[in-house]
Amino acid sequence: THARLADLTTVLSEMSNKGVAPDVIPVTSAIDGFSRAQEFKLAWDVYDRFLRTGIVAPTLPTYAVLFDLCGYSRQPTQIFPLFTLLLESELVLNTNVFNSIIEAYCRNGIVSPVPSVLEAMKQRGIAPTTLTVAPLLNLVIFSKQPAEASLDDNSLRRAAKSLHDQL
């Protein structure tokens, strides 16, 4: 595991030596690649080494990839801190990144934070889309025993009502 991270660091160093300063694009690509390969530990290691330490600054696509990583790696405790960093950033937020947040929560069977995510969207003048609704529907339809969600669960109802109010 450390060897692959060392290889990535070597490639980025070689890029720098050849006059191509490594930036957020290869770092985001590495996180995405490791995540798609289900090498979640490596993906988080890249995040820790390059983004958390401030070597490169994350962009909206980086945050979307990180939220996807939270969903696929079953790391729901990472979603809120990343969401907080995103809201504190000076990035111009869009529907896609909010949809990634909602999807990450839903992939982990968690719907209770969704109304606050929808409220944050509303405060920024960002309207939900059909893609915003899809993760909630998938959670209800495909989960046999989701952690929080069921058709009679109050948190799912609040999320659905919050979404309905914004449409």
Short mmCIF file of N, CA and C in Angstrom, two decimals, residues 7-146:
data_model
loop_
_atom_site.label_atom_id
_atom_site.label_comp_id
_atom_site.label_asym_id
_atom_site.label_seq_id
_atom_site.Cartn_x
_atom_site.Cartn_y
_atom_site.Cartn_z
N ASP A 7 4.91 5.49 -5.17
CA ASP A 7 4.97 5.59 -6.63
C ASP A 7 4.26 6.85 -7.11
N LEU A 8 3.10 7.13 -6.54
CA LEU A 8 2.36 8.33 -6.92
C LEU A 8 3.18 9.57 -6.59
N THR A 9 3.76 9.60 -5.41
CA THR A 9 4.59 10.74 -5.01
C THR A 9 5.78 10.90 -5.96
N THR A 10 6.37 9.80 -6.38
CA THR A 10 7.49 9.84 -7.32
C THR A 10 7.05 10.43 -8.66
N VAL A 11 5.91 9.99 -9.15
CA VAL A 11 5.40 10.51 -10.42
C VAL A 11 5.16 12.02 -10.32
N LEU A 12 4.55 12.45 -9.22
CA LEU A 12 4.30 13.88 -9.04
C LEU A 12 5.61 14.66 -8.93
N SER A 13 6.60 14.08 -8.28
CA SER A 13 7.92 14.73 -8.18
C SER A 13 8.58 14.82 -9.55
N GLU A 14 8.49 13.75 -10.34
CA GLU A 14 9.05 13.76 -11.69
C GLU A 14 8.36 14.82 -12.55
N MET A 15 7.06 14.94 -12.39
CA MET A 15 6.32 15.98 -13.12
C MET A 15 6.90 17.35 -12.77
N SER A 16 7.09 17.57 -11.49
CA SER A 16 7.62 18.84 -11.01
C SER A 16 9.02 19.10 -11.56
N ASN A 17 9.88 18.06 -11.56
CA ASN A 17 11.23 18.19 -12.09
C ASN A 17 11.25 18.52 -13.57
N LYS A 18 10.21 18.12 -14.29
CA LYS A 18 10.13 18.39 -15.73
C LYS A 18 9.39 19.68 -16.02
N GLY A 19 9.11 20.46 -14.98
CA GLY A 19 8.49 21.76 -15.16
C GLY A 19 6.97 21.76 -15.15
N VAL A 20 6.37 20.62 -14.85
CA VAL A 20 4.91 20.55 -14.77
C VAL A 20 4.57 20.42 -13.29
N ALA A 21 4.20 21.53 -12.70
CA ALA A 21 3.89 21.53 -11.28
C ALA A 21 2.64 20.69 -11.02
N PRO A 22 2.76 19.68 -10.15
CA PRO A 22 1.57 18.89 -9.85
C PRO A 22 0.53 19.76 -9.16
N ASP A 23 -0.69 19.58 -9.57
CA ASP A 23 -1.76 20.33 -8.96
C ASP A 23 -2.88 19.39 -8.55
N VAL A 24 -4.04 19.94 -8.35
CA VAL A 24 -5.14 19.16 -7.82
C VAL A 24 -5.67 18.13 -8.81
N ILE A 25 -5.44 18.32 -10.10
CA ILE A 25 -6.01 17.40 -11.09
C ILE A 25 -5.44 15.98 -10.95
N PRO A 26 -4.11 15.79 -10.95
CA PRO A 26 -3.63 14.41 -10.77
C PRO A 26 -3.94 13.84 -9.38
N VAL A 27 -4.00 14.70 -8.38
CA VAL A 27 -4.33 14.23 -7.03
C VAL A 27 -5.78 13.74 -6.99
N THR A 28 -6.68 14.53 -7.57
CA THR A 28 -8.09 14.13 -7.63
C THR A 28 -8.24 12.85 -8.45
N SER A 29 -7.51 12.78 -9.57
CA SER A 29 -7.55 11.58 -10.41
C SER A 29 -7.06 10.36 -9.65
N ALA A 30 -6.01 10.52 -8.85
CA ALA A 30 -5.48 9.40 -8.06
C ALA A 30 -6.51 8.94 -7.03
N ILE A 31 -7.15 9.87 -6.35
CA ILE A 31 -8.17 9.51 -5.36
C ILE A 31 -9.31 8.76 -6.06
N ASP A 32 -9.75 9.29 -7.18
CA ASP A 32 -10.83 8.67 -7.94
C ASP A 32 -10.42 7.28 -8.42
N GLY A 33 -9.22 7.17 -8.95
CA GLY A 33 -8.74 5.87 -9.45
C GLY A 33 -8.64 4.83 -8.36
N PHE A 34 -8.05 5.20 -7.24
CA PHE A 34 -7.95 4.25 -6.13
C PHE A 34 -9.34 3.86 -5.62
N SER A 35 -10.25 4.83 -5.59
CA SER A 35 -11.61 4.55 -5.13
C SER A 35 -12.30 3.58 -6.08
N ARG A 36 -12.18 3.82 -7.38
CA ARG A 36 -12.81 2.93 -8.37
C ARG A 36 -12.22 1.53 -8.32
N ALA A 37 -10.95 1.44 -7.97
CA ALA A 37 -10.28 0.14 -7.83
C ALA A 37 -10.57 -0.49 -6.46
N GLN A 38 -11.41 0.17 -5.69
CA GLN A 38 -11.76 -0.26 -4.33
C GLN A 38 -10.55 -0.34 -3.42
N GLU A 39 -9.58 0.51 -3.70
CA GLU A 39 -8.39 0.66 -2.85
C GLU A 39 -8.64 1.88 -1.96
N PHE A 40 -9.65 1.75 -1.09
CA PHE A 40 -10.12 2.88 -0.32
C PHE A 40 -9.05 3.44 0.62
N LYS A 41 -8.27 2.59 1.22
CA LYS A 41 -7.21 3.04 2.13
C LYS A 41 -6.22 3.93 1.38
N LEU A 42 -5.84 3.51 0.17
CA LEU A 42 -4.92 4.32 -0.63
C LEU A 42 -5.56 5.66 -1.01
N ALA A 43 -6.83 5.63 -1.35
CA ALA A 43 -7.52 6.88 -1.71
C ALA A 43 -7.49 7.85 -0.53
N TRP A 44 -7.79 7.35 0.68
CA TRP A 44 -7.75 8.21 1.86
C TRP A 44 -6.32 8.66 2.17
N ASP A 45 -5.33 7.79 1.91
CA ASP A 45 -3.93 8.17 2.12
C ASP A 45 -3.54 9.33 1.20
N VAL A 46 -4.00 9.28 -0.05
CA VAL A 46 -3.71 10.39 -0.99
C VAL A 46 -4.36 11.67 -0.47
N TYR A 47 -5.60 11.56 -0.01
CA TYR A 47 -6.28 12.72 0.56
C TYR A 47 -5.47 13.29 1.72
N ASP A 48 -5.07 12.41 2.64
CA ASP A 48 -4.31 12.86 3.81
C ASP A 48 -3.00 13.53 3.41
N ARG A 49 -2.31 12.94 2.45
CA ARG A 49 -0.98 13.43 2.10
C ARG A 49 -1.03 14.75 1.31
N PHE A 50 -1.97 14.89 0.40
CA PHE A 50 -1.94 16.04 -0.50
C PHE A 50 -2.99 17.11 -0.23
N LEU A 51 -4.16 16.72 0.22
CA LEU A 51 -5.23 17.69 0.41
C LEU A 51 -5.35 18.15 1.85
N ARG A 52 -5.41 17.22 2.76
CA ARG A 52 -5.57 17.59 4.17
C ARG A 52 -4.39 18.41 4.66
N THR A 53 -3.20 18.13 4.13
CA THR A 53 -2.01 18.87 4.55
C THR A 53 -1.87 20.21 3.83
N GLY A 54 -2.72 20.45 2.82
CA GLY A 54 -2.69 21.74 2.13
C GLY A 54 -1.69 21.84 1.00
N ILE A 55 -1.10 20.72 0.58
CA ILE A 55 -0.15 20.77 -0.53
C ILE A 55 -0.87 21.25 -1.79
N VAL A 56 -2.08 20.76 -2.01
CA VAL A 56 -2.93 21.26 -3.09
C VAL A 56 -4.30 21.56 -2.50
N ALA A 57 -5.00 22.51 -3.12
CA ALA A 57 -6.33 22.90 -2.65
C ALA A 57 -7.39 22.14 -3.46
N PRO A 58 -8.38 21.60 -2.78
CA PRO A 58 -9.42 20.86 -3.49
C PRO A 58 -10.31 21.78 -4.32
N THR A 59 -10.83 21.24 -5.41
CA THR A 59 -11.79 21.93 -6.27
C THR A 59 -13.15 21.26 -6.08
N LEU A 60 -14.18 21.77 -6.76
CA LEU A 60 -15.49 21.11 -6.68
C LEU A 60 -15.43 19.65 -7.15
N PRO A 61 -14.76 19.37 -8.28
CA PRO A 61 -14.66 17.94 -8.66
C PRO A 61 -13.94 17.11 -7.60
N THR A 62 -12.97 17.69 -6.92
CA THR A 62 -12.27 16.96 -5.86
C THR A 62 -13.25 16.61 -4.74
N TYR A 63 -14.03 17.60 -4.33
CA TYR A 63 -15.01 17.34 -3.27
C TYR A 63 -16.02 16.28 -3.71
N ALA A 64 -16.48 16.34 -4.96
CA ALA A 64 -17.42 15.33 -5.46
C ALA A 64 -16.80 13.94 -5.38
N VAL A 65 -15.54 13.82 -5.78
CA VAL A 65 -14.83 12.54 -5.70
C VAL A 65 -14.69 12.09 -4.24
N LEU A 66 -14.38 13.02 -3.36
CA LEU A 66 -14.24 12.68 -1.93
C LEU A 66 -15.57 12.22 -1.34
N PHE A 67 -16.67 12.87 -1.72
CA PHE A 67 -17.97 12.43 -1.22
C PHE A 67 -18.32 11.05 -1.78
N ASP A 68 -17.98 10.82 -3.05
CA ASP A 68 -18.18 9.47 -3.61
C ASP A 68 -17.36 8.45 -2.82
N LEU A 69 -16.13 8.82 -2.50
CA LEU A 69 -15.27 7.94 -1.71
C LEU A 69 -15.92 7.63 -0.36
N CYS A 70 -16.50 8.64 0.29
CA CYS A 70 -17.20 8.42 1.56
C CYS A 70 -18.33 7.40 1.40
N GLY A 71 -19.06 7.52 0.30
CA GLY A 71 -20.17 6.61 0.06
C GLY A 71 -19.71 5.19 -0.21
N TYR A 72 -18.75 5.05 -1.11
CA TYR A 72 -18.31 3.72 -1.50
C TYR A 72 -17.46 3.02 -0.44
N SER A 73 -16.70 3.80 0.33
CA SER A 73 -15.83 3.18 1.34
C SER A 73 -16.52 3.02 2.69
N ARG A 74 -17.79 3.39 2.74
CA ARG A 74 -18.57 3.27 3.98
C ARG A 74 -17.92 4.06 5.11
N GLN A 75 -17.61 5.31 4.80
CA GLN A 75 -17.00 6.21 5.78
C GLN A 75 -17.92 7.42 6.02
N PRO A 76 -19.12 7.19 6.57
CA PRO A 76 -20.04 8.31 6.74
C PRO A 76 -19.54 9.38 7.70
N THR A 77 -18.65 9.03 8.61
CA THR A 77 -18.15 10.02 9.56
C THR A 77 -17.28 11.08 8.88
N GLN A 78 -16.82 10.79 7.66
CA GLN A 78 -15.99 11.75 6.93
C GLN A 78 -16.83 12.78 6.18
N ILE A 79 -18.12 12.49 5.95
CA ILE A 79 -18.95 13.36 5.12
C ILE A 79 -19.11 14.74 5.75
N PHE A 80 -19.51 14.81 7.01
CA PHE A 80 -19.78 16.11 7.63
C PHE A 80 -18.54 17.00 7.69
N PRO A 81 -17.36 16.47 8.10
CA PRO A 81 -16.18 17.35 8.10
C PRO A 81 -15.84 17.87 6.69
N LEU A 82 -15.99 17.02 5.68
CA LEU A 82 -15.74 17.49 4.31
C LEU A 82 -16.79 18.52 3.89
N PHE A 83 -18.04 18.28 4.27
CA PHE A 83 -19.12 19.22 3.96
C PHE A 83 -18.83 20.57 4.61
N THR A 84 -18.38 20.54 5.84
CA THR A 84 -18.04 21.79 6.55
C THR A 84 -16.90 22.52 5.84
N LEU A 85 -15.86 21.80 5.45
CA LEU A 85 -14.75 22.42 4.70
C LEU A 85 -15.24 23.02 3.39
N LEU A 86 -16.11 22.30 2.72
CA LEU A 86 -16.66 22.79 1.45
C LEU A 86 -17.43 24.09 1.66
N LEU A 87 -18.29 24.12 2.68
CA LEU A 87 -19.08 25.32 2.94
C LEU A 87 -18.21 26.50 3.35
N GLU A 88 -17.08 26.22 4.00
CA GLU A 88 -16.17 27.28 4.43
C GLU A 88 -15.25 27.74 3.30
N SER A 89 -15.18 26.98 2.23
CA SER A 89 -14.30 27.34 1.12
C SER A 89 -14.89 28.50 0.33
N GLU A 90 -14.10 29.04 -0.55
CA GLU A 90 -14.58 30.12 -1.39
C GLU A 90 -15.05 29.62 -2.75
N LEU A 91 -15.22 28.31 -2.85
CA LEU A 91 -15.68 27.73 -4.11
C LEU A 91 -17.14 28.09 -4.36
N VAL A 92 -17.48 28.25 -5.63
CA VAL A 92 -18.87 28.50 -6.01
C VAL A 92 -19.53 27.13 -6.15
N LEU A 93 -20.45 26.86 -5.24
CA LEU A 93 -21.04 25.53 -5.16
C LEU A 93 -22.11 25.34 -6.24
N ASN A 94 -22.35 24.07 -6.58
CA ASN A 94 -23.37 23.75 -7.58
C ASN A 94 -24.16 22.53 -7.16
N THR A 95 -25.17 22.22 -7.94
CA THR A 95 -26.04 21.09 -7.65
C THR A 95 -25.27 19.77 -7.58
N ASN A 96 -24.32 19.59 -8.48
CA ASN A 96 -23.59 18.32 -8.54
C ASN A 96 -22.92 17.97 -7.22
N VAL A 97 -22.26 18.92 -6.60
CA VAL A 97 -21.55 18.62 -5.36
C VAL A 97 -22.53 18.31 -4.24
N PHE A 98 -23.66 19.03 -4.20
CA PHE A 98 -24.67 18.73 -3.19
C PHE A 98 -25.29 17.34 -3.43
N ASN A 99 -25.50 17.00 -4.70
CA ASN A 99 -26.02 15.67 -5.01
C ASN A 99 -25.05 14.59 -4.55
N SER A 100 -23.75 14.84 -4.68
CA SER A 100 -22.73 13.88 -4.23
C SER A 100 -22.80 13.69 -2.72
N ILE A 101 -23.04 14.77 -2.00
CA ILE A 101 -23.16 14.68 -0.54
C ILE A 101 -24.37 13.82 -0.16
N ILE A 102 -25.50 14.11 -0.78
CA ILE A 102 -26.72 13.36 -0.47
C ILE A 102 -26.54 11.89 -0.83
N GLU A 103 -25.93 11.64 -1.98
CA GLU A 103 -25.71 10.25 -2.38
C GLU A 103 -24.78 9.53 -1.41
N ALA A 104 -23.75 10.21 -0.92
CA ALA A 104 -22.83 9.59 0.04
C ALA A 104 -23.57 9.19 1.32
N TYR A 105 -24.41 10.10 1.82
CA TYR A 105 -25.18 9.75 3.01
C TYR A 105 -26.09 8.55 2.73
N CYS A 106 -26.78 8.59 1.59
CA CYS A 106 -27.73 7.51 1.28
C CYS A 106 -27.01 6.19 1.06
N ARG A 107 -25.83 6.19 0.45
CA ARG A 107 -25.08 4.94 0.26
C ARG A 107 -24.74 4.31 1.61
N ASN A 108 -24.68 5.14 2.64
CA ASN A 108 -24.39 4.64 3.99
C ASN A 108 -25.68 4.42 4.79
N GLY A 109 -26.83 4.53 4.13
CA GLY A 109 -28.11 4.28 4.80
C GLY A 109 -28.51 5.37 5.77
N ILE A 110 -28.03 6.58 5.55
CA ILE A 110 -28.28 7.68 6.48
C ILE A 110 -29.05 8.78 5.74
N VAL A 111 -30.21 9.15 6.27
CA VAL A 111 -30.98 10.23 5.65
C VAL A 111 -31.18 11.44 6.56
N SER A 112 -30.94 11.29 7.84
CA SER A 112 -31.23 12.40 8.77
C SER A 112 -30.51 13.70 8.43
N PRO A 113 -29.28 13.70 7.88
CA PRO A 113 -28.63 14.98 7.54
C PRO A 113 -29.12 15.60 6.23
N VAL A 114 -29.89 14.84 5.44
CA VAL A 114 -30.29 15.32 4.12
C VAL A 114 -31.06 16.64 4.18
N PRO A 115 -32.02 16.83 5.11
CA PRO A 115 -32.70 18.13 5.16
C PRO A 115 -31.74 19.31 5.36
N SER A 116 -30.67 19.13 6.17
CA SER A 116 -29.73 20.25 6.33
C SER A 116 -28.92 20.49 5.06
N VAL A 117 -28.63 19.43 4.31
CA VAL A 117 -27.93 19.60 3.04
C VAL A 117 -28.84 20.35 2.07
N LEU A 118 -30.12 19.97 2.05
CA LEU A 118 -31.07 20.66 1.18
C LEU A 118 -31.24 22.12 1.60
N GLU A 119 -31.22 22.37 2.89
CA GLU A 119 -31.31 23.75 3.39
C GLU A 119 -30.10 24.56 2.96
N ALA A 120 -28.92 23.96 3.03
CA ALA A 120 -27.70 24.64 2.57
C ALA A 120 -27.79 24.96 1.08
N MET A 121 -28.39 24.05 0.31
CA MET A 121 -28.60 24.32 -1.12
C MET A 121 -29.51 25.54 -1.28
N LYS A 122 -30.61 25.51 -0.56
CA LYS A 122 -31.61 26.58 -0.65
C LYS A 122 -31.00 27.93 -0.29
N GLN A 123 -30.19 27.95 0.78
CA GLN A 123 -29.55 29.20 1.21
C GLN A 123 -28.64 29.78 0.14
N ARG A 124 -28.12 28.93 -0.71
CA ARG A 124 -27.21 29.38 -1.77
C ARG A 124 -27.92 29.55 -3.11
N GLY A 125 -29.25 29.43 -3.09
CA GLY A 125 -30.02 29.61 -4.31
C GLY A 125 -29.86 28.48 -5.31
N ILE A 126 -29.51 27.30 -4.83
CA ILE A 126 -29.31 26.15 -5.70
C ILE A 126 -30.52 25.24 -5.58
N ALA A 127 -31.16 24.98 -6.71
CA ALA A 127 -32.37 24.15 -6.73
C ALA A 127 -32.02 22.68 -6.90
N PRO A 128 -32.71 21.82 -6.15
CA PRO A 128 -32.53 20.39 -6.34
C PRO A 128 -33.02 19.97 -7.73
N THR A 129 -32.49 18.86 -8.20
CA THR A 129 -32.91 18.31 -9.49
C THR A 129 -33.41 16.89 -9.27
N THR A 130 -33.79 16.25 -10.35
CA THR A 130 -34.22 14.86 -10.22
C THR A 130 -33.07 13.99 -9.73
N LEU A 131 -31.83 14.38 -10.03
CA LEU A 131 -30.67 13.62 -9.53
C LEU A 131 -30.50 13.77 -8.02
N THR A 132 -31.06 14.83 -7.46
CA THR A 132 -31.01 15.02 -6.02
C THR A 132 -31.93 14.01 -5.33
N VAL A 133 -33.04 13.69 -5.98
CA VAL A 133 -34.04 12.78 -5.42
C VAL A 133 -33.62 11.32 -5.56
N ALA A 134 -32.89 11.01 -6.62
CA ALA A 134 -32.58 9.61 -6.95
C ALA A 134 -31.94 8.82 -5.80
N PRO A 135 -30.94 9.35 -5.09
CA PRO A 135 -30.34 8.55 -4.01
C PRO A 135 -31.34 8.21 -2.90
N LEU A 136 -32.24 9.14 -2.60
CA LEU A 136 -33.25 8.86 -1.57
C LEU A 136 -34.18 7.74 -2.03
N LEU A 137 -34.60 7.82 -3.29
CA LEU A 137 -35.48 6.78 -3.82
C LEU A 137 -34.76 5.43 -3.86
N ASN A 138 -33.52 5.44 -4.30
CA ASN A 138 -32.76 4.20 -4.35
C ASN A 138 -32.61 3.58 -2.96
N LEU A 139 -32.41 4.42 -1.96
CA LEU A 139 -32.26 3.93 -0.60
C LEU A 139 -33.52 3.19 -0.17
N VAL A 140 -34.67 3.77 -0.46
CA VAL A 140 -35.93 3.15 -0.08
C VAL A 140 -36.21 1.91 -0.91
N ILE A 141 -35.96 1.99 -2.21
CA ILE A 141 -36.32 0.90 -3.10
C ILE A 141 -35.40 -0.31 -2.96
N PHE A 142 -34.09 -0.07 -2.90
CA PHE A 142 -33.14 -1.17 -2.98
C PHE A 142 -32.62 -1.68 -1.64
N SER A 143 -32.80 -0.93 -0.57
CA SER A 143 -32.28 -1.36 0.72
C SER A 143 -33.30 -2.24 1.43
N LYS A 144 -32.85 -3.41 1.80
CA LYS A 144 -33.75 -4.31 2.53
C LYS A 144 -33.88 -3.87 3.98
N GLN A 145 -32.75 -3.48 4.59
CA GLN A 145 -32.78 -3.00 5.96
C GLN A 145 -31.80 -1.84 6.11
N PRO A 146 -32.16 -0.66 5.54
CA PRO A 146 -31.25 0.47 5.69
C PRO A 146 -31.11 0.89 7.15
#
